[in-house]
C-alpha positions as a printed NumPy array, in Angstrom:
array([[ 11.893,  86.237,   5.519],
       [ 13.679,  89.487,   4.678],
       [ 16.506,  87.628,   2.999],
       [ 14.057,  85.658,   0.897],
       [ 12.285,  88.878,  -0.115],
       [ 15.588,  90.48 ,  -1.1  ],
       [ 16.658,  87.463,  -3.135],
       [ 13.243,  87.331,  -4.801],
       [ 13.398,  91.03 ,  -5.721],
       [ 16.907,  90.627,  -7.086],
       [ 15.911,  87.537,  -9.068],
       [ 12.994,  89.433, -10.586],
       [ 15.302,  92.259, -11.675],
       [ 17.792,  89.756, -13.087],
       [ 15.061,  87.959, -15.035],
       [ 14.067,  91.292, -16.577],
       [ 17.698,  92.   , -17.512],
       [ 17.911,  94.905, -15.076],
       [ 21.01 ,  93.756, -13.174],
       [ 24.419,  94.845, -14.46 ],
       [ 27.894,  94.007, -13.159],
       [ 30.713,  96.523, -13.625],
       [ 34.354,  95.62 , -13.156],
       [ 34.797,  98.934, -11.382],
       [ 34.489, 102.667, -11.818],
       [ 37.924, 104.119, -12.482],
       [ 37.313, 107.556, -11.052],
       [ 40.566, 107.847,  -9.113],
       [ 41.942, 110.546, -11.414],
       [ 38.674, 112.396, -11.96 ],
       [ 35.885, 112.297,  -9.462],
       [ 33.56 , 114.363, -11.587],
       [ 29.879, 113.91 , -12.158],
       [ 30.321, 114.309, -15.913],
       [ 32.789, 111.413, -16.016],
       [ 30.416, 109.066, -14.208],
       [ 27.491, 110.223, -16.309],
       [ 29.383, 109.529, -19.535],
       [ 30.261, 106.013, -18.311],
       [ 26.609, 105.296, -17.531],
       [ 25.4  , 106.71 , -20.857],
       [ 27.961, 104.655, -22.806],
       [ 26.686, 101.548, -21.029],
       [ 23.135, 102.456, -22.076],
       [ 21.858, 102.767, -18.518],
       [ 19.059, 105.192, -17.797],
       [ 16.319, 105.712, -15.252],
       [ 16.74 , 105.188, -11.529],
       [ 20.079, 103.504, -10.96 ],
       [ 21.245, 101.754,  -7.809],
       [ 24.992, 101.167,  -7.553],
       [ 25.899,  98.544,  -4.944],
       [ 29.494,  98.199,  -3.763],
       [ 31.092,  95.914,  -1.224],
       [ 32.63 ,  99.027,   0.371],
       [ 31.843, 102.651,  -0.377],
       [ 34.252, 104.335,  -2.771],
       [ 34.442, 108.012,  -1.799],
       [ 35.302, 109.08 ,  -5.353],
       [ 32.247, 107.329,  -6.793],
       [ 30.04 , 108.738,  -4.058],
       [ 31.224, 112.292,  -4.789],
       [ 30.769, 111.831,  -8.532],
       [ 27.228, 110.5  ,  -8.109],
       [ 26.174, 113.201,  -5.642],
       [ 24.789, 115.522,  -8.313],
       [ 23.092, 112.835, -10.373],
       [ 19.436, 112.844,  -9.388],
       [ 18.522, 109.27 , -10.348],
       [ 21.713, 107.561,  -9.141],
       [ 21.977, 106.081,  -5.648],
       [ 25.281, 104.701,  -4.386],
       [ 25.216, 102.326,  -1.44 ],
       [ 27.226,  99.508,   0.034],
       [ 26.135,  95.959,   0.637],
       [ 25.473,  96.544,   4.325],
       [ 22.772,  99.128,   3.589],
       [ 21.053,  97.723,   0.523],
       [ 17.525,  96.471,   1.113],
       [ 14.559,  95.077,  -0.785],
       [ 12.907,  98.466,  -1.245],
       [ 16.042,  99.93 ,  -2.847],
       [ 16.219,  97.038,  -5.312],
       [ 12.542,  97.248,  -6.238],
       [ 12.597, 101.047,  -6.508],
       [ 15.54 , 101.107,  -8.929],
       [ 15.099, 100.608, -12.658],
       [ 18.574,  99.095, -12.955],
       [ 20.762,  97.612, -10.217],
       [ 24.506,  97.903, -10.829],
       [ 26.886,  95.716,  -8.841],
       [ 30.63 ,  96.058,  -8.769],
       [ 32.583,  92.865,  -9.322],
       [ 33.612,  92.709,  -5.657],
       [ 30.072,  93.071,  -4.376],
       [ 28.644,  90.194,  -6.438],
       [ 30.561,  87.589,  -4.446],
       [ 29.644,  89.291,  -1.189],
       [ 25.934,  89.242,  -2.07 ],
       [ 25.973,  85.467,  -2.263],
       [ 27.616,  85.212,   1.147],
       [ 25.383,  87.733,   2.869],
       [ 21.994,  86.803,   1.45 ],
       [ 22.334,  83.049,   1.223],
       [ 18.883,  81.492,   1.304],
       [ 18.434,  77.851,   2.15 ],
       [ 16.709,  75.974,  -0.603],
       [ 13.385,  74.533,   0.345],
       [ 12.752,  70.848,   0.053],
       [ 10.746,  70.084,  -3.058],
       [  7.086,  69.67 ,  -2.394],
       [  5.638,  66.309,  -3.227],
       [  2.405,  65.965,  -5.072],
       [ -0.615,  65.567,  -2.909],
       [ -2.233,  62.193,  -3.032],
       [ -5.946,  61.891,  -3.232],
       [ -7.539,  61.587,   0.136],
       [ -9.794,  58.657,   0.736],
       [-13.204,  59.63 ,   1.885],
       [-13.887,  58.415,   5.348],
       [-17.278,  56.987,   6.032],
       [-18.393,  58.172,   9.38 ],
       [-21.316,  56.408,  10.946],
       [-23.909,  58.763,  12.273],
       [-24.734,  58.281,  15.928],
       [-27.878,  56.332,  16.6  ],
       [-30.968,  58.399,  17.179],
       [-31.902,  58.705,  20.817],
       [-35.149,  57.136,  21.884],
       [-37.65 ,  59.763,  22.879],
       [-38.737,  59.582,  26.462],
       [-41.995,  61.123,  27.582],
       [-41.534,  64.462,  29.262],
       [-42.448,  64.742,  32.853],
       [-45.017,  67.261,  33.744],
       [-43.585,  70.089,  35.771],
       [-46.837,  71.793,  36.585],
       [-47.922,  71.91 ,  40.177],
       [-51.524,  71.24 ,  39.394],
       [-53.267,  69.041,  41.904],
       [-54.505,  65.761,  40.723],
       [-58.166,  65.116,  41.509]])
């Protein structure tokens, strides 16, 4: 059930165009907040951002530490609430393939149309013949 909820939340974000895939964040040389912020601004991303990686990159984590609306997590920690709470979900290229493996949901069998039910005629039980009630009084008969 949790997997289905996660996939549903992610599908809703994707339908709204709120899922982005980055090839990677090249922050090896500079692990500065300003560098990451400029990359996100150039991409036109604003609001609450969730960055999902297959494995945590320490440089990206340090660069995003001072950005209030940016959350960096790895695939093992991401949950439905995080996806729904974020305005935009950013996946790295490596994590996209891992999402499919981790949150694979079995497709349901297609539902068939319901056929009209035939009304059953149920015979009512026959009315019971009334029997005279016996007198229970202890009155003496004269």
